[in-house]
Coordinates of C-alpha atoms in Angstrom, one line a residue:
M1 CA 39.3 24.5 81.5
R2 CA 39.1 26.9 84.5
F3 CA 39.0 30.2 82.7
S4 CA 37.6 31.4 79.4
V5 CA 38.9 34.8 78.3
I6 CA 36.3 36.5 76.1
V7 CA 37.3 39.5 74.0
P8 CA 35.0 41.4 71.6
V9 CA 36.9 42.9 68.7
Y10 CA 36.1 45.6 66.1
N11 CA 38.8 46.5 63.7
R12 CA 41.7 46.1 66.2
I13 CA 44.2 43.9 64.5
D14 CA 47.4 45.3 66.2
E15 CA 45.7 45.4 69.6
V16 CA 44.6 41.8 69.3
R17 CA 48.2 40.8 68.3
D18 CA 49.6 42.5 71.4
L19 CA 47.0 41.0 73.7
L20 CA 47.6 37.5 72.4
D21 CA 51.4 37.9 72.6
S22 CA 51.0 38.8 76.3
L23 CA 48.7 35.8 76.9
R24 CA 51.3 33.5 75.2
C25 CA 53.8 34.5 78.0
Q26 CA 51.5 33.6 80.9
T27 CA 53.3 31.4 83.5
L28 CA 50.1 29.5 84.1
K29 CA 48.0 28.5 81.1
N30 CA 44.8 27.2 82.6
F31 CA 42.6 29.2 80.2
E32 CA 41.2 29.4 76.7
V33 CA 40.7 32.5 74.6
V34 CA 37.5 33.3 72.8
I35 CA 37.8 36.1 70.2
V36 CA 34.5 37.4 68.9
E37 CA 34.9 39.5 65.8
D38 CA 31.9 41.9 65.8
G39 CA 31.5 42.6 62.1
S40 CA 35.0 44.1 61.6
T41 CA 35.9 45.3 58.1
A42 CA 39.5 44.5 59.0
P43 CA 39.3 41.1 60.6
C44 CA 42.0 39.8 63.0
E45 CA 41.7 36.1 62.0
E46 CA 45.3 35.8 60.7
A47 CA 46.6 37.3 64.0
V48 CA 44.6 34.8 65.9
K49 CA 45.8 31.9 63.8
S50 CA 49.4 32.8 64.7
A51 CA 48.7 32.4 68.4
K52 CA 50.4 29.4 70.0
D53 CA 50.9 27.7 73.3
F54 CA 47.2 28.1 74.4
R55 CA 43.8 27.4 73.0
V56 CA 42.1 30.1 70.9
K57 CA 38.6 30.0 69.5
Y58 CA 37.7 32.6 66.8
F59 CA 34.2 33.6 65.7
Y60 CA 33.1 36.2 63.2
K61 CA 29.6 37.6 63.5
D62 CA 27.6 40.6 62.2
N63 CA 28.1 43.9 64.0
E64 CA 25.6 44.2 66.9
G65 CA 27.7 45.7 69.7
R66 CA 30.3 44.5 72.2
S67 CA 27.8 43.3 74.8
I68 CA 26.1 41.0 72.4
A69 CA 29.6 39.9 71.2
R70 CA 30.5 39.0 74.8
N71 CA 27.3 37.1 75.2
Y72 CA 28.0 35.3 72.0
G73 CA 31.4 34.3 73.4
M74 CA 30.0 33.1 76.7
E75 CA 27.6 30.8 74.9
R76 CA 30.6 29.1 73.2
A77 CA 33.0 29.1 76.1
G78 CA 34.0 26.1 78.1
G79 CA 35.5 27.6 81.3
D80 CA 34.2 27.6 84.8
Y81 CA 34.9 31.3 84.9
F82 CA 34.5 33.9 82.2
I83 CA 37.2 36.6 82.1
F84 CA 36.7 39.8 80.1
F85 CA 39.5 41.9 78.7
D86 CA 39.2 44.8 76.2
S87 CA 41.2 44.3 73.0
D88 CA 43.5 47.2 74.0
C89 CA 44.8 45.4 77.1
V90 CA 48.2 43.8 77.7
I91 CA 48.2 41.1 80.4
P92 CA 51.1 40.7 82.9
E93 CA 52.7 37.3 82.6
N94 CA 51.7 36.2 86.1
Y95 CA 48.0 37.3 85.8
F96 CA 46.4 33.9 85.8
A97 CA 48.9 32.5 88.4
V98 CA 47.9 35.4 90.7
L99 CA 44.2 35.0 89.9
T100 CA 44.2 31.3 90.5
E101 CA 46.0 31.7 93.9
E102 CA 43.5 34.4 95.0
L103 CA 40.4 32.5 94.0
D104 CA 41.7 29.3 95.7
S105 CA 42.4 31.1 99.0
H106 CA 39.4 33.6 98.8
P107 CA 36.6 32.2 96.5
V108 CA 34.3 34.8 95.1
D109 CA 31.6 34.8 92.5
C110 CA 32.5 38.0 90.6
F111 CA 35.8 39.9 90.6
G112 CA 37.8 42.6 88.9
G113 CA 41.2 44.2 89.0
P114 CA 42.9 47.5 88.5
D115 CA 44.5 48.8 85.3
S116 CA 47.8 50.5 84.8
A117 CA 50.1 51.9 82.0
H118 CA 52.8 49.8 80.5
S119 CA 56.3 51.3 80.0
S120 CA 55.9 50.9 76.2
F121 CA 52.8 53.1 76.1
T122 CA 53.0 56.6 74.6
S123 CA 53.2 59.6 76.8
T124 CA 49.6 60.5 75.8
Q125 CA 48.3 57.0 76.8
K126 CA 50.1 57.3 80.1
A127 CA 48.6 60.8 80.7
I128 CA 45.1 59.4 79.9
N129 CA 45.7 56.5 82.3
F130 CA 46.6 59.0 85.0
A131 CA 43.5 61.0 84.4
M132 CA 41.3 57.8 84.5
T133 CA 42.9 56.5 87.7
S134 CA 43.8 59.5 89.8
F135 CA 41.9 60.4 92.9
L136 CA 42.1 64.1 91.8
T137 CA 39.8 63.3 88.8
T138 CA 37.2 60.5 88.9
G139 CA 39.5 57.7 89.9
G140 CA 37.9 57.7 93.3
I141 CA 34.5 57.1 91.7
R142 CA 35.6 54.3 89.4
G143 CA 37.2 52.1 92.0
G144 CA 40.4 50.1 91.9
K145 CA 42.5 52.3 94.2
V146 CA 40.9 54.5 96.7
S147 CA 37.2 54.2 96.2
L148 CA 34.3 56.4 97.1
E149 CA 31.7 53.7 96.5
K150 CA 31.4 49.9 96.4
F151 CA 33.9 48.4 94.0
V152 CA 32.4 47.8 90.6
P153 CA 34.3 45.6 88.2
R154 CA 34.8 47.0 84.7
T155 CA 35.0 44.9 81.5
F156 CA 38.6 45.8 80.7
N157 CA 39.5 43.4 83.6
M158 CA 36.5 41.5 85.0
G159 CA 35.4 38.0 85.6
F160 CA 32.5 35.9 87.0
S161 CA 31.6 32.3 87.4
R162 CA 29.5 30.3 85.1
K163 CA 26.9 30.0 87.8
V164 CA 26.6 33.8 87.8
Y165 CA 26.0 33.8 84.0
E166 CA 23.4 31.0 84.3
Q167 CA 21.4 32.9 86.9
V168 CA 21.9 36.5 86.0
G169 CA 22.3 36.2 82.2
G170 CA 24.5 38.2 79.9
F171 CA 25.4 41.8 79.3
R172 CA 22.8 44.3 78.0
E173 CA 23.7 46.5 75.0
M174 CA 23.6 49.8 76.7
F175 CA 25.8 52.6 78.2
S176 CA 28.1 51.3 81.0
E177 CA 27.0 47.7 80.5
D178 CA 29.6 46.5 82.9
I179 CA 28.2 48.7 85.8
D180 CA 24.7 47.4 84.9
M181 CA 26.0 43.8 84.9
S182 CA 27.8 44.3 88.3
T183 CA 24.7 45.8 89.8
R184 CA 22.5 42.8 88.6
I185 CA 25.1 40.4 90.0
R186 CA 25.2 42.2 93.4
N187 CA 21.4 42.4 93.5
A188 CA 21.2 38.6 92.9
G189 CA 23.1 38.1 96.1
F190 CA 26.5 37.1 94.6
S191 CA 29.8 38.2 96.1
I192 CA 32.0 40.8 94.3
A193 CA 35.6 41.5 95.2
L194 CA 38.5 43.6 94.0
I195 CA 41.6 41.4 93.4
R196 CA 44.2 44.1 93.5
P197 CA 47.3 42.1 92.4
A198 CA 45.4 40.9 89.2
Y199 CA 46.0 44.1 87.2
V200 CA 46.2 44.6 83.5
Y201 CA 47.9 47.2 81.3
H202 CA 45.2 49.2 79.5
K203 CA 46.1 51.3 76.5
R204 CA 42.8 53.2 76.4
R205 CA 42.4 55.9 73.8
V206 CA 45.5 57.0 71.8
D207 CA 44.5 60.7 71.4
F208 CA 42.6 63.3 73.3
R209 CA 39.7 63.6 70.7
K210 CA 38.8 59.9 71.1
F211 CA 39.2 60.2 74.9
L212 CA 36.8 63.1 75.0
R213 CA 34.1 61.2 73.2
Q214 CA 34.6 58.2 75.5
V215 CA 34.3 60.1 78.8
Y216 CA 31.3 62.1 77.4
V217 CA 29.5 58.8 76.9
F218 CA 30.5 57.7 80.4
G219 CA 28.8 60.8 81.8
M220 CA 25.6 60.2 79.9
S221 CA 25.7 56.5 81.0
R222 CA 25.5 57.5 84.7
I223 CA 22.0 58.9 84.0
T224 CA 21.0 55.8 82.1
L225 CA 21.9 53.7 85.2
K226 CA 19.9 56.1 87.4
L227 CA 16.8 55.4 85.3
L228 CA 17.4 51.7 85.5
Y229 CA 18.3 51.7 89.2
P230 CA 16.7 54.8 90.9
G231 CA 18.8 54.5 94.0
S232 CA 22.2 54.1 92.2
L233 CA 22.9 57.8 91.6
K234 CA 25.0 59.1 94.5
A235 CA 26.2 62.6 95.2
V236 CA 29.7 61.6 94.3
H237 CA 28.7 60.8 90.8
A238 CA 27.7 64.4 90.2
L239 CA 31.1 65.8 91.3
P240 CA 32.4 66.2 87.7
A241 CA 29.2 68.0 86.7
V242 CA 29.5 70.3 89.7
A243 CA 33.2 70.9 88.8
V244 CA 32.1 71.9 85.3
I245 CA 29.6 74.4 86.7
I246 CA 32.0 75.8 89.2
G247 CA 34.8 76.1 86.7
L248 CA 32.6 77.9 84.2
A249 CA 31.4 80.3 86.9
L250 CA 35.0 81.0 87.9
V251 CA 36.0 81.7 84.3
L252 CA 33.1 84.1 83.9
L253 CA 33.8 85.9 87.2
S254 CA 37.5 86.3 86.2
I255 CA 36.4 88.0 83.0
A256 CA 33.8 90.2 84.6
L257 CA 35.4 91.0 87.9
S258 CA 39.0 89.9 88.6
P259 CA 41.5 87.3 87.3
W260 CA 42.0 86.2 90.9
F261 CA 38.9 84.1 90.5
L262 CA 41.1 81.8 88.4
L263 CA 43.3 81.0 91.4
P264 CA 41.3 77.9 92.5
L265 CA 41.6 76.5 89.0
G266 CA 45.3 77.2 88.9
L267 CA 45.8 75.5 92.3
Y268 CA 43.9 72.4 91.1
L269 CA 45.9 72.1 87.9
T270 CA 49.1 72.5 89.9
A271 CA 48.0 69.7 92.2
I272 CA 47.4 67.5 89.1
F273 CA 50.8 68.3 87.7
V274 CA 52.6 67.6 90.9
S275 CA 50.7 64.3 91.5
A276 CA 51.3 63.1 87.9
L277 CA 55.0 64.1 88.1
F278 CA 55.3 62.2 91.4
S279 CA 53.6 59.0 90.1
T280 CA 55.1 58.9 86.6
R281 CA 58.5 60.6 87.1
S282 CA 58.1 62.3 83.8
V283 CA 57.6 66.0 83.1
V284 CA 56.2 65.3 79.6
I285 CA 53.5 63.0 81.0
A286 CA 52.8 65.4 83.9
L287 CA 52.2 68.2 81.3
K288 CA 50.0 66.0 79.2
A289 CA 48.1 65.0 82.3
L290 CA 46.8 68.6 82.5
P291 CA 44.7 68.5 79.3
A292 CA 43.9 64.8 79.9
S293 CA 42.4 65.6 83.3
V294 CA 40.5 68.6 82.1
I295 CA 39.0 66.5 79.2
Q296 CA 38.2 63.7 81.6
I297 CA 36.3 65.9 84.1
C298 CA 34.7 68.3 81.5
G299 CA 33.7 65.5 79.1
Y300 CA 32.2 63.4 81.8
G301 CA 30.5 66.4 83.5
C302 CA 29.0 67.7 80.2
G303 CA 27.7 64.3 79.3
F304 CA 26.1 64.0 82.7
L305 CA 24.5 67.4 82.6
K306 CA 23.1 66.9 79.1
A307 CA 21.6 63.5 79.9
Y308 CA 20.2 64.8 83.2
F309 CA 18.5 67.7 81.5
I310 CA 17.1 65.7 78.6
K311 CA 16.3 62.4 80.3
I312 CA 15.2 63.5 83.7
L313 CA 14.3 67.2 83.8
L314 CA 12.5 67.0 80.4
G315 CA 11.3 63.5 81.2
R316 CA 12.3 61.9 78.0
G317 CA 13.9 58.8 79.6
R318 CA 16.1 56.4 77.8
D319 CA 16.7 56.4 74.0
V320 CA 17.9 52.8 73.5
E321 CA 18.5 53.3 69.8
E322 CA 20.6 56.4 70.4
E323 CA 22.7 54.5 73.0
V324 CA 23.4 51.7 70.6
L325 CA 24.4 54.0 67.8
M326 CA 26.7 56.0 70.1
R327 CA 28.3 52.8 71.4
K328 CA 29.0 51.9 67.7
G329 CA 30.6 55.3 67.2
K330 CA 27.8 56.6 64.9

């Protein structure tokens, strides 16, 4: 078996069903699927049993976190490459055909691909997808389209060879475990590449409240990575935090002196609306892209600022127990 698809799951029955349906439609079935149920109170075992036309392994374990669940899956996988999808992904039917062709012509140790919004997604999901991929927000930091740093695969669409796993080990249960893993892979001398045609449809969060919590944790995780890898924090990573500070200053100045200080913010939001309208061809999505983008930048920036103040300026360092609890939503 060439590929083992490893998916950690926690109370996501409907998402798993959609993911497996998309894998059933693959034009090339040179893969197995390893579903690791991480202590779910609503297991997806019945949805897994209904999967046909490809090999599926199902495991249930106590809740320890998605990184440990991925490692559990790798220990039981038989493929030459390990592929990681989030449970809220839908996979285009030619994904494995494209991936196979790319790896045959340009072999690489570790790889990742972009994400996009499927036509069936809600307008809110599409707006969130825009906020997470647009160069006007932090899309340039995350990689996948135009990137301001080296490409870093993310676990919604990531893969690496068994040799990488045997030498580097598995994921750590921490903030931004995929960035940590990619950094360790790169530091070990393995090659990493973006395979642009191997994209997935990524549902992400279905409402703005959950999205805010997610990006807030992303901001905090950047400081965790800085503590682990002192040279990893670049000026570009601080841009959302700088944007929060500037935005707050402009709002205060508009209250104290003149509403004209809000003009830069108005121009920025106009640019987001126009860009979203051009890329999605939908006024509704473009309008929802405004709060989605504000949440994305402010949530990330506030998480970054809080973690920087506590962990670096106050010198408290990492709180591993807090990180694990936050990753579990507690």
